[in-house]
Coordinates of C-alpha atoms in Angstrom, one line a residue:
M1 CA -60.8 -154.7 142.1
L2 CA -62.6 -156.5 145.0
I3 CA -66.0 -155.9 143.4
T4 CA -64.7 -157.1 140.0
R5 CA -63.1 -160.1 141.6
A6 CA -66.3 -161.0 143.5
L7 CA -68.6 -160.7 140.5
V8 CA -66.4 -162.7 138.2
G9 CA -65.9 -165.3 140.9
I10 CA -69.7 -165.7 141.4
I11 CA -70.3 -165.9 137.7
G12 CA -67.5 -168.4 137.3
A13 CA -68.7 -170.5 140.2
I14 CA -72.2 -170.7 138.8
L15 CA -70.9 -171.8 135.3
A16 CA -68.6 -174.3 136.9
L17 CA -71.4 -175.9 138.9
I18 CA -73.6 -176.1 135.8
V19 CA -70.8 -177.8 133.8
V20 CA -69.9 -180.2 136.6
Y21 CA -73.6 -181.0 137.2
T22 CA -74.0 -181.7 133.4
G23 CA -70.9 -183.9 133.3
G24 CA -70.1 -186.0 130.3
I25 CA -68.8 -184.4 127.1
P26 CA -69.5 -180.7 128.3
L27 CA -67.3 -181.3 131.3
L28 CA -64.6 -182.9 129.3
V29 CA -64.5 -180.1 126.7
A30 CA -64.5 -177.4 129.5
L31 CA -61.6 -179.1 131.2
I32 CA -59.7 -179.5 128.0
V33 CA -60.1 -175.8 127.3
L34 CA -59.0 -174.9 130.8
S35 CA -56.0 -177.2 130.5
I36 CA -54.9 -175.8 127.2
L37 CA -55.2 -172.2 128.4
G38 CA -53.4 -173.0 131.7
L39 CA -50.7 -174.9 129.8
H40 CA -50.3 -172.0 127.5
E41 CA -49.7 -169.8 130.5
F42 CA -47.2 -172.2 132.0
Y43 CA -45.2 -172.6 128.7
R44 CA -45.2 -168.8 128.3
M45 CA -43.6 -168.4 131.7
T46 CA -41.0 -171.1 131.0
R47 CA -40.5 -170.3 127.3
S48 CA -36.7 -169.9 127.8
Y49 CA -36.6 -173.7 128.2
K50 CA -38.2 -174.2 124.8
P51 CA -41.0 -176.7 125.7
N52 CA -42.5 -178.6 122.8
L53 CA -46.0 -177.2 122.6
L54 CA -47.4 -180.0 120.4
A55 CA -46.3 -182.7 122.8
G56 CA -47.6 -180.9 125.8
Y57 CA -51.0 -179.9 124.4
A58 CA -51.6 -183.3 122.8
G59 CA -50.5 -185.2 125.9
A60 CA -52.7 -183.1 128.2
V61 CA -55.7 -183.7 126.0
L62 CA -55.0 -187.5 126.0
I63 CA -54.8 -187.5 129.8
L64 CA -58.2 -185.9 130.1
I65 CA -59.8 -188.1 127.4
G66 CA -58.3 -191.1 129.2
A67 CA -59.9 -190.0 132.5
H68 CA -63.2 -189.5 130.8
T69 CA -63.2 -192.9 129.1
G70 CA -61.2 -195.1 131.5
G71 CA -61.1 -193.4 134.9
L72 CA -57.9 -193.3 136.8
E73 CA -56.3 -196.1 134.7
G74 CA -57.2 -194.2 131.5
A75 CA -55.7 -190.9 132.9
L76 CA -52.4 -192.8 133.8
R77 CA -52.4 -194.2 130.3
G78 CA -52.6 -190.7 128.9
G79 CA -49.6 -189.8 131.1
I80 CA -47.6 -192.6 129.4
Y81 CA -48.6 -191.2 126.0
L82 CA -47.5 -187.8 127.1
F83 CA -44.2 -189.2 128.2
A84 CA -43.7 -190.9 124.8
L85 CA -44.7 -187.8 122.8
T86 CA -42.4 -185.6 124.9
F87 CA -39.4 -187.9 124.1
I88 CA -40.2 -188.5 120.4
L89 CA -41.0 -184.9 119.5
H90 CA -37.9 -183.6 121.3
A91 CA -35.7 -186.3 119.9
I92 CA -36.5 -185.4 116.3
R93 CA -35.1 -182.0 117.0
G94 CA -31.7 -183.6 117.3
L95 CA -29.4 -184.4 120.2
K96 CA -28.3 -181.4 122.2
P97 CA -27.3 -180.8 125.8
E98 CA -30.4 -178.7 126.7
M99 CA -32.8 -181.4 125.5
V100 CA -33.2 -182.9 129.0
G101 CA -34.4 -179.6 130.5
E102 CA -36.7 -179.0 127.6
M103 CA -38.3 -182.5 127.9
A104 CA -38.6 -182.0 131.7
I105 CA -40.5 -178.7 131.3
T106 CA -42.7 -180.0 128.5
F107 CA -43.7 -183.1 130.5
F108 CA -44.0 -181.5 133.9
G109 CA -46.3 -178.6 132.8
A110 CA -48.7 -180.9 130.9
F111 CA -48.8 -183.5 133.6
Y112 CA -49.2 -181.0 136.5
I113 CA -52.1 -179.2 134.9
S114 CA -54.0 -181.9 133.0
I115 CA -53.8 -184.6 135.8
G116 CA -55.1 -182.0 138.2
F117 CA -58.1 -181.2 136.0
A118 CA -58.5 -184.9 135.2
H119 CA -59.3 -185.6 138.9
V120 CA -62.4 -183.3 138.6
I121 CA -63.7 -185.9 136.1
L122 CA -62.7 -188.7 138.5
L123 CA -64.5 -187.0 141.4
R124 CA -67.6 -186.6 139.3
M125 CA -67.8 -190.2 138.2
P126 CA -70.7 -192.4 139.4
T127 CA -68.5 -194.2 141.9
Y128 CA -68.9 -191.3 144.3
G129 CA -71.7 -189.3 142.7
I130 CA -71.9 -185.6 141.8
S131 CA -72.1 -184.5 145.5
L132 CA -68.4 -185.2 146.2
A133 CA -67.3 -183.0 143.3
F134 CA -69.6 -180.2 144.5
V135 CA -68.2 -180.5 148.1
V136 CA -64.6 -180.4 146.9
L137 CA -65.3 -177.4 144.6
L138 CA -67.1 -175.5 147.4
A139 CA -64.4 -176.3 149.9
T140 CA -61.6 -175.1 147.6
W141 CA -63.5 -171.9 146.8
T142 CA -64.0 -171.3 150.5
S143 CA -60.3 -171.8 151.2
D144 CA -59.4 -169.2 148.5
T145 CA -62.1 -166.7 149.3
V146 CA -61.9 -166.6 153.1
A147 CA -58.0 -166.5 153.0
Y148 CA -58.1 -163.7 150.5
A149 CA -60.7 -161.6 152.3
V150 CA -59.3 -162.0 155.8
G151 CA -55.7 -161.6 154.5
H152 CA -56.7 -158.4 152.7
Y153 CA -58.5 -156.7 155.6
L154 CA -56.8 -158.2 158.7
G155 CA -53.6 -159.9 157.5
Q156 CA -50.4 -158.7 159.1
R157 CA -47.8 -161.4 158.8
P158 CA -46.8 -162.8 155.4
I159 CA -46.7 -166.5 155.3
S160 CA -44.0 -166.6 152.7
P161 CA -42.5 -163.1 151.9
V162 CA -40.3 -164.3 149.1
I163 CA -42.8 -166.6 147.3
S164 CA -46.1 -164.9 148.0
P165 CA -45.8 -161.7 150.0
N166 CA -49.6 -161.0 149.8
K167 CA -50.6 -164.3 151.5
T168 CA -50.8 -163.9 155.3
V169 CA -50.8 -166.2 158.3
E170 CA -54.1 -164.8 159.4
G171 CA -55.7 -165.4 156.0
T172 CA -54.4 -168.9 155.8
L173 CA -55.6 -169.8 159.2
A174 CA -59.0 -168.4 158.5
G175 CA -59.2 -170.2 155.2
F176 CA -58.2 -173.5 157.0
I177 CA -61.0 -173.1 159.5
G178 CA -63.6 -172.0 157.0
T179 CA -62.8 -175.0 154.7
V180 CA -63.1 -177.6 157.4
V181 CA -66.4 -176.1 158.6
V182 CA -67.8 -176.0 155.1
V183 CA -66.9 -179.7 154.5
L184 CA -68.4 -180.7 157.8
I185 CA -71.7 -179.0 156.7
A186 CA -71.7 -179.8 153.0
G187 CA -70.5 -183.3 153.7
K188 CA -73.9 -184.2 154.9
S189 CA -74.8 -184.7 151.3
L190 CA -72.5 -187.7 151.3
P191 CA -74.4 -190.3 153.3
W192 CA -71.7 -192.9 152.7
M193 CA -69.2 -191.0 154.8
G194 CA -69.1 -190.4 158.5
S195 CA -68.4 -187.2 160.5
G196 CA -64.8 -188.2 161.2
Q197 CA -64.3 -188.8 157.5
F198 CA -65.7 -185.4 156.7
F199 CA -63.3 -183.8 159.1
V200 CA -60.3 -185.6 157.6
L201 CA -61.4 -184.6 154.1
G202 CA -61.8 -181.0 155.2
V203 CA -58.3 -180.9 156.8
V204 CA -56.8 -182.4 153.6
I205 CA -58.4 -179.8 151.4
A206 CA -57.6 -177.0 153.8
V207 CA -53.9 -178.0 153.7
T208 CA -53.5 -178.8 150.0
A209 CA -55.5 -175.9 148.5
P210 CA -53.2 -173.2 149.8
L211 CA -50.2 -175.4 149.0
G212 CA -51.4 -175.5 145.4
D213 CA -51.6 -171.7 145.5
L214 CA -48.1 -171.4 146.9
F215 CA -46.8 -173.8 144.3
E216 CA -48.1 -171.8 141.4
S217 CA -46.8 -168.6 143.1
Y218 CA -43.3 -170.2 143.3
I219 CA -43.4 -170.9 139.6
K220 CA -44.4 -167.3 138.9
R221 CA -41.7 -165.8 141.1
A222 CA -39.1 -168.1 139.6
S223 CA -40.3 -166.9 136.2
Q224 CA -40.4 -163.3 137.4
V225 CA -44.0 -162.7 136.5
K226 CA -46.8 -161.2 138.7
D227 CA -49.7 -163.2 137.2
A228 CA -49.8 -166.3 135.1
G229 CA -52.2 -164.5 132.7
T230 CA -54.9 -161.8 132.4
I231 CA -57.8 -163.8 130.9
I232 CA -60.0 -163.6 134.0
P233 CA -60.7 -160.0 135.2
G234 CA -59.8 -159.6 138.9
H235 CA -58.2 -163.0 139.1
G236 CA -55.4 -163.1 136.6
G237 CA -54.9 -166.3 134.5
I238 CA -56.3 -169.8 134.5
L239 CA -53.5 -171.0 136.8
D240 CA -54.1 -168.1 139.2
R241 CA -57.8 -169.1 139.5
F242 CA -57.5 -172.9 139.5
D243 CA -54.1 -173.5 141.2
S244 CA -55.7 -174.5 144.5
L245 CA -58.1 -177.0 142.8
L246 CA -55.2 -178.7 140.9
F247 CA -53.8 -179.8 144.3
A248 CA -57.0 -180.1 146.4
G249 CA -59.0 -182.1 143.8
V250 CA -56.2 -184.7 143.5
S251 CA -55.7 -185.0 147.3
A252 CA -59.5 -185.2 147.9
F253 CA -59.9 -188.0 145.5
Y254 CA -57.2 -190.2 147.0
V255 CA -58.1 -189.5 150.7
V256 CA -61.7 -190.4 149.9
T257 CA -60.6 -193.5 148.1
A258 CA -58.4 -194.5 151.0
M259 CA -61.2 -194.0 153.5
V260 CA -64.1 -195.6 151.6
G261 CA -62.5 -197.5 148.7
N262 CA -63.9 -197.9 145.1
G263 CA -61.4 -195.5 143.5
G264 CA -62.0 -195.0 139.8

């Protein structure tokens, strides 16, 4: 399992770097595919709430297209379209007591996943250049990989036995340190940021990446499933693989914007 996980992770990382480097339409299409697959996993886990698939999928795509064409403002516009679609397509089903819960799950899943992936587009935009996107990806992968490896071999104390019994305090601390170190080193490719800003960015990613992992684990435990999916050998589903990035990418974008300005 470890060998499979490592090989698939390496191949996936190479493909991701190629797509992010290329940018433009290839990146948009790749993120739309990931969002649809991830949203399919989310709606499958929450199917008892009867989410409206058309509203969720269409709204998620609109958020990503909005980010591609209009930056942050465009992504938020897509969120408004998602909200409208969620209400309209649920309302035509008729008025019923459970409609509020159905709308909430439809909107939440689509917004959570697509807005997270949309920030990969925002990080890749000319405002900051391709290097920032690479630094964030590398730091997030480091957080996941180091935490998993150290937790697997040396971990003793579960960080959250109920939500995620396999994640350990030792692994989390190792992932935190590794992430900060990687950002301090890789951050040298960002000449418009200083060492103190690299450290802040590293800490933010080191905190939010595992939180994204725990958040997705919480959804899985509440839905009583082990993995969100099985599409990625050794890793599970799309959400299992990208849960950390959905939090880390968003937080990295806003902390960099706060420190240096020029947010998309």
